[in-house]
Coordinates of C-alpha atoms in Angstrom, one line a residue:
M1 CA -27.8 -1.6 -6.3
F2 CA -26.6 -2.1 -2.5
R3 CA -26.7 -6.0 -2.7
L4 CA -24.3 -6.1 -5.5
L5 CA -22.0 -4.4 -4.4
Q6 CA -22.1 -6.5 -0.6
T7 CA -22.0 -9.2 -3.2
L8 CA -19.3 -8.6 -5.6
F9 CA -17.1 -6.8 -1.9
G10 CA -18.6 -9.7 1.2
K11 CA -20.8 -8.0 4.0
P12 CA -19.6 -5.0 6.2
L13 CA -17.2 -6.8 8.7
P14 CA -17.6 -5.0 12.9
R15 CA -13.8 -3.2 13.8
H16 CA -13.9 -5.1 16.4
Q17 CA -13.2 -8.3 13.3
A18 CA -9.7 -6.3 12.7
D19 CA -8.0 -8.7 14.6
E20 CA -9.3 -11.7 13.3
A21 CA -8.3 -10.6 10.1
T22 CA -4.9 -11.4 10.6
L23 CA -3.1 -14.4 9.2
P24 CA -1.2 -17.3 9.8
S25 CA 2.3 -17.8 8.8
F26 CA 1.4 -19.9 6.5
E27 CA -0.9 -17.7 4.3
A28 CA 0.8 -13.9 5.0
L29 CA 4.3 -15.8 4.0
A30 CA 1.5 -16.1 0.4
I31 CA 0.4 -12.6 0.4
L32 CA 3.1 -10.5 1.7
S33 CA 5.7 -13.0 -0.9
S34 CA 4.7 -12.7 -3.6
D35 CA 6.4 -9.9 -4.6
A36 CA 9.6 -11.3 -4.2
L37 CA 9.1 -14.6 -4.8
S38 CA 8.0 -13.8 -8.6
S39 CA 10.7 -11.9 -9.2
V40 CA 12.1 -15.8 -10.0
A41 CA 10.6 -15.7 -13.0
Y42 CA 11.3 -12.6 -14.6
G43 CA 15.2 -12.2 -12.5
T44 CA 17.2 -14.0 -14.4
E45 CA 15.9 -12.7 -17.6
A46 CA 16.3 -8.7 -16.2
T47 CA 20.5 -9.6 -16.5
L48 CA 20.7 -12.4 -19.9
G49 CA 18.4 -9.4 -21.7
V50 CA 22.0 -6.6 -20.8
L51 CA 24.4 -9.3 -20.9
V52 CA 23.2 -10.8 -24.6
L53 CA 24.2 -7.0 -25.7
A54 CA 28.1 -8.2 -25.6
G55 CA 27.0 -11.4 -27.4
S56 CA 26.2 -14.6 -25.8
G57 CA 29.3 -15.5 -25.1
A58 CA 28.7 -13.5 -21.8
L59 CA 26.1 -15.3 -20.6
K60 CA 28.3 -17.1 -18.6
L61 CA 28.5 -14.4 -16.4
S62 CA 24.7 -14.6 -15.1
V63 CA 25.8 -17.2 -12.4
P64 CA 28.1 -15.2 -11.3
I65 CA 26.0 -11.7 -11.2
T66 CA 23.1 -14.4 -9.8
L67 CA 25.3 -15.4 -6.3
A68 CA 26.3 -11.7 -6.3
I69 CA 22.1 -10.7 -6.0
I70 CA 21.5 -13.5 -3.4
A71 CA 24.3 -12.8 -0.9
L72 CA 22.9 -9.2 -0.7
V73 CA 19.7 -11.1 0.0
A74 CA 20.9 -12.4 2.3
I75 CA 22.5 -9.0 4.0
V76 CA 18.7 -7.9 3.5
V77 CA 16.6 -9.9 4.7
L78 CA 19.4 -9.8 8.2
S79 CA 18.7 -6.0 8.3
Y80 CA 15.4 -5.6 7.8
R81 CA 14.9 -8.4 11.2
Q82 CA 16.4 -6.2 12.7
T83 CA 13.8 -3.5 11.7
I84 CA 11.1 -6.1 12.4
E85 CA 12.1 -6.4 16.0
A86 CA 12.7 -2.5 16.4
Y87 CA 9.0 -1.7 14.6
P88 CA 7.1 -4.4 16.0
Q89 CA 3.7 -3.1 14.6
G90 CA 5.4 -2.8 11.4
G91 CA 8.7 -0.6 10.2
G92 CA 8.6 0.8 7.3
S93 CA 10.6 2.4 5.6
Y94 CA 8.4 5.7 5.3
V95 CA 8.4 4.9 9.2
V96 CA 11.7 4.4 10.2
A97 CA 12.9 6.9 8.5
R98 CA 10.8 9.6 9.9
E99 CA 11.9 8.7 13.7
N100 CA 15.1 8.8 13.2
L101 CA 16.2 10.9 10.1
G102 CA 13.8 13.5 9.7
T103 CA 10.5 14.7 7.7
I104 CA 12.9 15.6 4.4
A105 CA 14.5 11.7 4.0
S106 CA 11.0 9.6 5.3
L107 CA 9.6 12.1 2.5
V108 CA 12.2 10.6 -0.3
A109 CA 11.2 7.3 1.2
A110 CA 7.7 7.8 1.1
A111 CA 7.6 8.9 -2.9
S112 CA 10.0 6.6 -3.7
L113 CA 7.9 3.3 -2.3
L114 CA 5.2 4.6 -3.8
I115 CA 6.2 5.1 -7.3
D116 CA 7.6 1.6 -6.6
Y117 CA 4.2 -0.6 -6.1
V118 CA 2.7 1.3 -8.7
L119 CA 5.6 -0.4 -11.1
T120 CA 5.5 -3.5 -9.5
A121 CA 1.6 -4.1 -9.5
A122 CA 1.7 -3.2 -13.1
V123 CA 5.3 -4.7 -13.7
S124 CA 4.0 -8.1 -12.2
L125 CA 0.8 -7.8 -14.3
M126 CA 2.5 -7.2 -17.5
A127 CA 5.2 -10.6 -16.7
G128 CA 2.7 -12.4 -16.1
T129 CA 0.5 -11.9 -19.9
Q130 CA 3.9 -12.9 -20.9
A131 CA 4.2 -16.1 -19.5
L132 CA 0.9 -17.5 -20.8
S133 CA 2.1 -15.5 -24.4
S134 CA 4.9 -17.6 -23.5
L135 CA 2.5 -20.9 -24.6
V136 CA -1.1 -19.0 -26.9
P137 CA 0.8 -17.0 -29.5
Q138 CA -2.3 -16.2 -30.7
L139 CA -2.4 -14.0 -27.4
L140 CA 0.5 -11.4 -28.5
P141 CA -1.8 -9.0 -29.8
H142 CA -3.3 -8.6 -26.5
E143 CA -1.5 -8.7 -24.1
V144 CA -2.4 -5.3 -22.8
S145 CA -6.6 -6.2 -22.7
F146 CA -5.3 -9.7 -20.4
S147 CA -3.1 -7.8 -18.3
I148 CA -6.5 -5.0 -17.6
V149 CA -8.1 -7.5 -16.8
L150 CA -5.8 -9.5 -14.6
L151 CA -5.4 -6.1 -13.0
V152 CA -9.0 -5.1 -12.2
L153 CA -9.5 -8.7 -10.3
V154 CA -6.4 -8.9 -8.6
G155 CA -8.3 -5.6 -7.4
W156 CA -11.4 -6.8 -7.1
A157 CA -9.6 -9.5 -4.1
N158 CA -8.1 -7.2 -2.7
L159 CA -11.1 -4.7 -2.5
R160 CA -12.8 -7.8 -0.7
G161 CA -10.7 -8.1 2.8
V162 CA -7.2 -9.3 3.5
K163 CA -8.0 -12.2 5.2
D164 CA -10.3 -13.6 1.9
A165 CA -7.8 -12.5 -0.4
G166 CA -4.6 -14.4 1.9
K167 CA -7.7 -17.3 1.9
L168 CA -7.2 -16.9 -2.1
F169 CA -3.3 -16.2 -2.8
A170 CA -1.6 -18.6 -1.0
Y171 CA -3.0 -21.4 -3.4
P172 CA -0.9 -20.1 -6.7
T173 CA 2.1 -18.6 -4.8
Y174 CA 2.6 -22.6 -3.5
A175 CA 1.7 -23.3 -6.3
F176 CA 4.3 -22.2 -8.1
V177 CA 6.7 -22.8 -5.9
L178 CA 6.2 -26.2 -5.6
M179 CA 6.6 -26.1 -9.7
V180 CA 9.5 -24.7 -9.7
V181 CA 11.1 -27.3 -7.5
V182 CA 9.8 -29.8 -10.0
L183 CA 11.9 -28.1 -12.2
A184 CA 15.1 -27.9 -10.3
L185 CA 14.7 -31.5 -9.5
G186 CA 13.8 -32.6 -13.6
G187 CA 16.0 -30.0 -14.9
V188 CA 19.1 -32.0 -12.4
F189 CA 18.1 -35.0 -13.3
N190 CA 18.2 -34.6 -16.6
L191 CA 21.7 -32.8 -16.6
A192 CA 22.5 -36.5 -15.4
F193 CA 22.0 -38.6 -17.1
G194 CA 21.0 -37.2 -20.3
H195 CA 22.1 -33.2 -21.2
G196 CA 24.8 -34.1 -18.8
F197 CA 26.6 -31.6 -16.7
H198 CA 28.4 -28.8 -18.8
A199 CA 26.9 -25.7 -20.9
A200 CA 25.9 -26.0 -23.2
A201 CA 26.2 -23.4 -26.0
P202 CA 24.1 -20.1 -27.1
L203 CA 22.9 -19.5 -30.6
P204 CA 25.0 -17.0 -31.9
V205 CA 24.2 -13.8 -31.0
K206 CA 26.7 -9.9 -32.6
A207 CA 28.1 -8.3 -30.2
L208 CA 26.6 -4.9 -29.4
E209 CA 28.1 -2.5 -27.7
P210 CA 31.6 -4.1 -25.5
L211 CA 31.8 -6.5 -22.5
G212 CA 33.2 -4.7 -20.0
L213 CA 32.7 -3.7 -16.1
F214 CA 30.1 -1.0 -16.8
L215 CA 27.7 -3.7 -18.6
I216 CA 28.1 -5.3 -16.6
L217 CA 27.0 -3.9 -13.8
R218 CA 24.1 -2.9 -15.4
A219 CA 23.0 -6.5 -15.8
F220 CA 23.9 -6.8 -11.8
S221 CA 21.2 -4.3 -11.8
S222 CA 18.8 -5.3 -13.4
G223 CA 18.9 -8.9 -11.8
C224 CA 18.5 -6.9 -8.0
S225 CA 14.9 -6.3 -9.8
A226 CA 14.5 -9.7 -7.8
M227 CA 14.5 -7.9 -4.8
T228 CA 12.0 -5.8 -5.2
G229 CA 9.3 -6.8 -2.6
I230 CA 11.6 -8.2 0.7
E231 CA 10.0 -5.4 2.4
A232 CA 6.6 -6.1 2.5
I233 CA 6.8 -8.7 5.2
S234 CA 8.6 -5.4 7.8
N235 CA 5.4 -3.9 6.3
G236 CA 2.9 -6.0 7.2
V237 CA 3.8 -6.7 10.6
K238 CA 0.5 -6.8 11.9
I239 CA -1.4 -8.3 9.9
F240 CA 0.7 -11.6 11.6
R241 CA -1.1 -13.4 14.7
E242 CA 0.0 -13.2 17.5
P243 CA 2.9 -13.5 17.8
A244 CA 3.8 -11.4 15.2
A245 CA 6.4 -9.7 15.2
A246 CA 8.3 -13.2 15.9
N247 CA 6.0 -14.8 13.1
A248 CA 7.4 -12.0 10.7
R249 CA 10.9 -11.9 11.2
L250 CA 10.9 -16.0 10.9
T251 CA 9.7 -16.0 7.6
M252 CA 11.7 -13.2 6.4
V253 CA 13.8 -15.6 7.1
V254 CA 12.1 -18.1 4.6
M255 CA 11.3 -15.9 2.3
G256 CA 14.7 -15.5 2.1
V257 CA 16.2 -18.3 1.4
I258 CA 13.4 -19.8 -0.8
L259 CA 14.2 -16.7 -2.7
S260 CA 17.7 -17.7 -2.9
A261 CA 17.1 -21.4 -3.9
M262 CA 13.8 -20.2 -7.2
F263 CA 16.4 -18.1 -8.3
F264 CA 19.4 -19.6 -8.2
S265 CA 17.9 -22.6 -10.3
V266 CA 16.8 -20.9 -12.5
S267 CA 19.9 -19.3 -13.6
A268 CA 21.8 -21.9 -13.0
L269 CA 19.8 -23.8 -15.5
G270 CA 19.5 -20.8 -18.3
Y271 CA 23.2 -21.1 -18.3
A272 CA 23.7 -25.0 -18.3
Y273 CA 20.9 -25.0 -21.1
G274 CA 23.0 -22.1 -23.1
V275 CA 19.2 -20.0 -22.5
A276 CA 19.7 -16.6 -24.6
P277 CA 16.7 -13.9 -24.6
N278 CA 13.6 -14.3 -26.9
P279 CA 10.9 -11.3 -27.5
N280 CA 8.5 -13.9 -27.8
I281 CA 9.3 -16.6 -25.0
T282 CA 10.7 -16.2 -21.6
V283 CA 13.4 -17.4 -20.1
M284 CA 11.5 -19.5 -17.6
A285 CA 8.8 -20.8 -20.3
Q286 CA 12.2 -22.1 -22.7
I287 CA 13.9 -23.6 -19.6
G288 CA 11.0 -25.6 -18.6
T289 CA 10.8 -27.0 -22.5
R290 CA 14.3 -27.6 -22.4
V291 CA 13.1 -29.5 -19.0
F292 CA 9.3 -30.9 -19.7
G293 CA 9.5 -31.0 -23.1
E294 CA 7.6 -29.5 -25.4
N295 CA 3.4 -29.0 -24.6
S296 CA 3.8 -31.4 -21.7
A297 CA 1.5 -30.8 -18.7
L298 CA 3.9 -30.0 -16.6
L299 CA 5.4 -27.2 -18.7
W300 CA 1.5 -25.7 -19.0
A301 CA 0.7 -26.6 -15.5
L302 CA 4.5 -24.5 -14.6
Q303 CA 3.7 -21.5 -16.8
I304 CA 0.3 -21.4 -15.7
S305 CA 1.2 -21.0 -11.8
T306 CA 3.6 -18.9 -13.7
L307 CA 0.9 -16.8 -14.5
L308 CA -0.5 -16.5 -11.5
I309 CA 2.2 -15.8 -9.1
L310 CA 2.8 -13.1 -11.5
A311 CA -0.9 -12.0 -11.0
L312 CA -0.7 -12.2 -7.8
A313 CA 2.4 -10.5 -7.4
A314 CA 0.7 -7.3 -7.6
N315 CA -0.6 -7.8 -4.4
T316 CA 1.6 -6.9 -2.7
S317 CA 1.0 -3.3 -4.2
F318 CA -2.0 -3.2 -2.8
A319 CA -2.2 -4.1 0.1
D320 CA 2.1 -1.8 1.0
F321 CA 0.4 1.2 -1.1
P322 CA -2.9 2.0 0.5
R323 CA -1.6 0.8 3.8
L324 CA 1.3 3.8 3.2
A325 CA -0.9 6.4 1.6
A326 CA -2.7 5.6 5.0
L327 CA 0.2 6.6 7.1
L328 CA 0.7 9.7 5.0
A329 CA -2.9 10.8 5.2
N330 CA -3.2 11.3 8.5
D331 CA 0.6 12.2 8.7
H332 CA -1.4 15.3 6.9
F333 CA 1.1 14.8 4.0
L334 CA -2.5 13.7 1.1
P335 CA -5.9 14.1 2.0
R336 CA -7.2 12.2 4.7
Q337 CA -9.8 10.4 3.0
M338 CA -6.9 8.4 2.1
G339 CA -6.0 6.8 5.2
W340 CA -9.9 5.7 5.5
V341 CA -11.0 2.1 6.1
G342 CA -13.1 1.0 4.2
D343 CA -16.2 -1.4 5.1
R344 CA -14.1 -4.2 4.2
L345 CA -11.5 -3.1 6.7
V346 CA -10.0 -2.3 4.2
F347 CA -7.7 0.8 2.4
Q348 CA -10.5 1.5 -0.7
N349 CA -9.4 4.4 -1.6
G350 CA -6.0 3.3 -1.8
I351 CA -6.6 0.4 -4.5
L352 CA -8.6 2.6 -6.3
I353 CA -6.2 4.7 -6.5
L354 CA -3.5 1.9 -7.6
L355 CA -6.2 0.8 -9.8
L356 CA -5.7 3.5 -12.1
A357 CA -2.2 4.3 -11.6
A358 CA -0.6 0.4 -12.1
G359 CA -3.5 0.0 -15.6
L360 CA -2.1 3.7 -17.5
I361 CA 1.5 2.3 -17.1
I362 CA 0.1 -1.1 -18.3
I363 CA -1.3 0.9 -21.7
I364 CA 1.8 3.5 -21.6
C365 CA 4.4 0.6 -21.8
Q366 CA 2.2 -1.4 -24.0
G367 CA 2.5 -4.2 -21.8
D368 CA 6.2 -4.1 -22.1
T369 CA 8.3 -4.7 -18.5
T370 CA 11.7 -3.9 -20.6
V371 CA 11.3 0.4 -19.2
A372 CA 9.2 -0.7 -16.9
V373 CA 11.9 -2.6 -15.4
N374 CA 14.1 -0.8 -15.5
L375 CA 13.5 1.6 -13.1
Y376 CA 10.7 0.1 -10.4
A377 CA 14.2 -1.1 -9.1
L378 CA 16.0 1.9 -8.2
G379 CA 12.7 3.1 -5.6
V380 CA 12.4 0.3 -3.9
F381 CA 16.3 0.2 -3.2
T382 CA 16.6 3.7 -2.0
A383 CA 13.1 2.8 0.2
F384 CA 16.8 0.3 1.6
T385 CA 19.1 2.3 2.3
L386 CA 16.2 5.2 3.7
S387 CA 15.4 2.2 6.7
Q388 CA 19.0 0.9 7.0
A389 CA 20.4 4.2 7.5
G390 CA 18.0 4.9 9.7
M391 CA 18.0 2.0 12.3
V392 CA 21.9 2.8 12.3
L393 CA 20.6 5.8 14.3
H394 CA 18.1 3.6 16.2
W395 CA 20.9 1.1 18.0
W396 CA 22.9 4.1 18.6
R397 CA 20.0 6.5 20.0
L398 CA 19.0 3.3 22.3
R399 CA 22.0 1.4 22.4
G400 CA 20.3 -1.0 24.4
S401 CA 21.2 -5.5 25.2
A402 CA 23.9 -5.9 21.6
W403 CA 22.6 -2.7 20.0
L404 CA 26.5 -2.5 18.7
G405 CA 26.1 -5.3 16.5
R406 CA 22.8 -4.4 15.9
M407 CA 24.1 -1.7 14.5
L408 CA 26.5 -2.9 12.2
M409 CA 24.4 -5.7 10.7
N410 CA 21.6 -2.5 9.7
G411 CA 25.4 0.0 8.8
L412 CA 26.0 -3.1 6.1
G413 CA 22.6 -2.9 4.4
A414 CA 22.6 0.8 4.3
F415 CA 26.2 0.9 2.4
T416 CA 25.9 -2.5 0.5
T417 CA 21.5 -1.1 -0.6
L418 CA 23.8 2.3 -0.9
L419 CA 26.0 1.1 -4.3
V420 CA 23.4 -1.1 -5.9
L421 CA 20.6 2.8 -6.0
L422 CA 23.8 4.5 -7.5
V423 CA 24.7 1.2 -10.0
I424 CA 21.1 1.3 -10.6
I425 CA 21.2 5.2 -11.1
V426 CA 24.2 5.7 -13.3
S427 CA 23.9 2.5 -15.0
K428 CA 20.3 2.7 -16.0
F429 CA 20.4 6.8 -16.4
N430 CA 20.1 7.1 -19.7
Q431 CA 17.5 3.7 -20.2
G432 CA 14.3 5.8 -18.7
A433 CA 15.8 6.6 -14.6
W434 CA 16.2 10.5 -15.1
T435 CA 12.3 9.9 -14.7
V436 CA 12.4 8.8 -11.2
V437 CA 15.0 10.5 -10.0
V438 CA 12.9 13.8 -11.6
A439 CA 9.7 12.1 -10.1
V440 CA 10.4 12.0 -6.5
P441 CA 11.3 15.2 -5.2
I442 CA 8.3 16.4 -7.3
I443 CA 6.7 13.9 -5.1
V444 CA 7.9 14.5 -2.2
L445 CA 6.9 18.6 -2.8
L446 CA 3.9 17.6 -3.5
L447 CA 3.3 16.1 -0.6
A448 CA 4.4 18.5 1.4
S449 CA 3.1 20.6 -0.4
V450 CA -0.8 19.1 1.1
R451 CA 0.7 19.6 4.7
Q452 CA 1.5 22.7 4.3
R453 CA -1.4 23.1 3.0
Y454 CA -3.3 21.7 6.2
R455 CA -1.6 23.6 8.6
Q456 CA -3.1 26.9 6.7
V457 CA -6.3 25.7 6.4
Y458 CA -6.7 24.2 10.0
G459 CA -4.8 27.6 11.6
A460 CA -8.2 29.1 10.4
M461 CA -10.4 27.2 11.9
A462 CA -8.7 26.8 14.6
I463 CA -10.2 28.7 18.5
A464 CA -7.5 30.6 19.4
P465 CA -5.4 29.8 22.9
G466 CA -7.9 30.8 26.2
Q467 CA -10.8 31.0 24.9
I468 CA -14.1 29.6 26.2
N469 CA -17.3 29.6 24.4
V470 CA -20.3 29.5 26.4
L471 CA -22.9 28.3 24.2
E472 CA -26.7 28.2 25.2
I473 CA -29.8 28.2 24.3
P474 CA -32.1 31.2 24.9
K475 CA -35.2 30.1 27.9
R476 CA -38.3 30.1 25.4
T477 CA -41.9 31.3 25.8
E478 CA -43.4 28.7 24.8
T479 CA -41.8 25.0 23.4
L480 CA -41.9 25.4 19.3
G481 CA -41.2 21.5 19.4
N482 CA -38.1 21.2 17.5
R483 CA -34.8 19.4 17.8
A484 CA -31.2 19.8 16.4
I485 CA -28.7 17.2 16.1
V486 CA -25.3 18.6 15.1
W487 CA -22.7 16.1 13.5
V488 CA -19.6 17.6 15.8
P489 CA -16.2 16.7 13.5
S490 CA -14.5 18.4 15.2
I491 CA -13.8 21.4 18.2
T492 CA -13.5 24.3 15.5
E493 CA -14.8 27.6 14.6
P494 CA -17.1 26.0 11.9
T495 CA -18.1 23.0 14.5
I496 CA -18.7 26.0 16.7
N497 CA -21.4 27.9 14.7
A498 CA -22.6 25.3 13.4
L499 CA -23.7 24.5 17.5
R500 CA -24.5 28.0 17.5
Y501 CA -26.9 28.1 14.9
A502 CA -28.7 24.8 15.9
A503 CA -29.0 26.6 20.2
A504 CA -30.2 29.2 17.8
I505 CA -32.9 27.2 16.5
A506 CA -33.6 24.5 18.9
D507 CA -35.0 23.6 21.4
H508 CA -32.8 20.9 22.1
V509 CA -29.5 20.8 20.7
L510 CA -28.0 17.1 20.9
A511 CA -24.1 17.1 19.6
V512 CA -22.6 14.4 18.3
W513 CA -18.9 13.3 17.3
V514 CA -18.6 9.8 16.3
K515 CA -15.1 9.2 16.9
S516 CA -12.4 7.1 15.2
D517 CA -9.7 3.9 16.7
D518 CA -6.8 6.1 17.2
E519 CA -9.3 8.4 19.3
D520 CA -10.0 8.5 22.9
S521 CA -13.1 9.3 24.3
E522 CA -11.6 11.6 27.9
Q523 CA -9.6 13.6 25.2
I524 CA -12.5 15.0 23.8
E525 CA -14.6 15.2 26.8
A526 CA -11.8 17.4 27.7
A527 CA -11.7 19.5 24.7
W528 CA -15.1 19.7 24.1
Q529 CA -15.4 21.0 27.5
A530 CA -12.2 23.4 27.4
V531 CA -14.0 25.5 24.6
V532 CA -17.1 24.4 24.3
G533 CA -18.0 24.6 28.2
V534 CA -20.4 23.6 30.9
N535 CA -23.8 23.7 31.8
T536 CA -24.9 24.9 28.1
G537 CA -27.7 22.9 27.6
I538 CA -26.2 21.3 24.7
E539 CA -26.4 17.8 25.2
F540 CA -22.8 16.2 23.7
R541 CA -22.5 12.5 23.1
V542 CA -19.7 10.4 21.6
M543 CA -19.4 7.4 20.0
A544 CA -17.5 4.9 19.2
S545 CA -18.2 3.0 15.5
P546 CA -18.2 -0.3 15.9
G547 CA -17.4 -0.9 11.9
A548 CA -15.4 1.0 9.8
S549 CA -17.6 4.0 9.5
L550 CA -17.6 7.1 10.8
V551 CA -20.9 7.9 8.6
A552 CA -23.3 5.3 9.0
P553 CA -23.1 5.5 13.7
F554 CA -24.0 9.2 12.9
V555 CA -27.5 8.0 10.9
E556 CA -27.8 5.3 13.2
C557 CA -28.4 7.8 16.3
V558 CA -30.6 10.5 13.7
E559 CA -32.8 7.3 13.3
S560 CA -33.3 6.5 17.2
E561 CA -33.4 10.2 17.4
E562 CA -36.7 10.4 15.3
E563 CA -38.1 7.1 16.7
K564 CA -37.4 7.9 20.4
Y565 CA -39.1 11.4 19.5
P566 CA -41.5 11.1 16.5
D567 CA -43.6 14.1 16.9
L568 CA -41.0 16.4 17.2
F569 CA -39.5 18.1 14.2
H570 CA -35.5 17.7 13.9
T571 CA -33.0 19.2 12.1
I572 CA -30.1 17.8 11.1
I573 CA -27.4 20.7 11.1
M574 CA -24.1 19.9 9.9
P575 CA -20.0 22.4 10.0
M576 CA -18.4 22.8 6.6
A577 CA -16.0 24.2 5.7
I578 CA -15.8 26.3 2.3
P579 CA -12.8 26.7 0.7
K580 CA -10.9 29.4 -0.5
Q581 CA -7.9 27.8 -3.0
P582 CA -9.1 25.2 -5.9
F583 CA -8.4 22.6 -4.8
D584 CA -9.2 22.4 -1.0
G585 CA -12.3 20.3 -1.9
L586 CA -9.2 17.3 -2.2
L587 CA -8.4 18.3 1.7
L588 CA -11.6 19.1 3.2
N589 CA -15.4 17.9 3.4
Q590 CA -15.4 14.6 1.9
R591 CA -17.4 13.0 4.7
S592 CA -19.1 16.3 5.1
I593 CA -20.5 14.7 1.0
N594 CA -21.3 10.6 2.2
M595 CA -22.5 12.2 5.5
R596 CA -25.1 14.4 3.8
Q597 CA -25.4 12.2 0.4
A598 CA -26.3 9.2 3.7
L599 CA -29.0 11.0 5.2
V600 CA -30.8 12.0 1.9
D601 CA -30.9 7.9 1.8
Q602 CA -33.1 8.1 4.9
H603 CA -35.2 10.3 3.6
N604 CA -34.4 12.8 6.4
R605 CA -36.2 16.3 6.5
V606 CA -35.2 19.1 7.6
F607 CA -31.4 19.7 6.9
T608 CA -29.4 22.6 7.0
V609 CA -25.5 23.3 6.0
V610 CA -23.4 26.1 8.7
R611 CA -20.4 27.4 5.9
Y612 CA -17.5 28.6 7.2
Y613 CA -15.6 30.6 4.7
L614 CA -11.5 30.4 4.8
T615 CA -10.0 33.5 4.3
C616 CA -6.7 31.5 3.3

């Protein structure tokens, strides 16, 4: 089984190779911009799908609406360049809002993005399936199954690690960009020497609603789905090679230019050829048929590249959902295991949760993107607004070089994205946006309740201020030949109880703390001496983990001690807090469970759990 897992997901990577997993700008653009660039495939279609409600004559408004969205793209891109400069380690909406607007605003941003990432993954995969079914109508009854297969493949690629994913995703992303360029050039050639530079009349469609400001705003808000994924580069600055911030800022501009040019080309060609929405054939496929010819090789290349980038666009969610979940876990708003880094240096638990959530959305929507597209722009514009508002306060407090111009740029971004957010809420409330409006505060309450419970539990396990627990091994008249190895996850009452038990039964006690990357050995040693004391007869060892796992080093330490003293009995002692509330098991002891199983697998003979029963 272990060899099978290594074959599927790759060999474990040493933690020092995390820096080597960074990407050059060429690959980072592909992995972080796949969502934004792929939205070209359905952004125009989303706009036309609303305009057609007012009849075929209203479809001509798609071009001015596209230009308005492109202007908004430029504002957001320039605004996020400021964010990257201020937060070179990664400045997502959650981080910016947390540091500038407070806890509630940061949780609203986090909840909005968590919803958006799930919907983005589902919409991208369903849209990718529709791109293929436009060529192969026989696939229409199997769109849900095909979308699920694509979801599993993208999840597998991400579980192998970001470096492998970057190489895998670069080729399809740039293939799609190339095919849109070929489509645009072919369209201009056809318009110049065949069709002529005049707009063809679309097939007559009976108006179901009057053409008014409200419908135009609905069409605009639908087209704004083309802007999802823009924040990904700001979130993923660490993925870039050094100088990471400078490379990310340049890549942000390049992505904005490519997105705008592609989006305008598709909308302009759709207007020129009189393309109208068709439930069985995508707008992109209709344009490709007019430019390349029906069933031509270039049409197939266009649709296959569209399928691939839409499938891989879900990678933006697989890159950012686990990273955001890890940030929330580190702040105790989610269970700590969401912040664990797997052997392939990725947040594997977050990836698995996203797989399940996106699969559920695909099944509920039955492969139809209409409802999901109406929802998922709301979350990203909520995050846009909070992020830019937070940056305004950041520059106001800092007041460094050129602070006023930067503050005005972010202020413009906050104002425009807030207007779009209000338009989306009002115009799409009855089309399903109300579910997101309701879901966001519910998720915020859940996140806040997790942190509150963590505080209660940690408070119950904390050692009283000023209390020093001097643990001494009792002097024995004869040597029992028993050694105890105690796993120390933290210096709390459960750990002290485990050490007391070890001191009572063993001639020698070794306490082992395996530290994570964000922990400091000197601080751990100081905390140990302050609470446990000195000259206790207990050996305290702080170990660094060469890989991602904090379990493996402890298991290796046990093996080493048993080999060093083969004639002695070794008792492995582990503290464990026993929760009182039914759901506390999700918050506590997850690593302890993994540790115990790893030791069982190594056939250790004596294993003891010292239980500490919580009273809260």
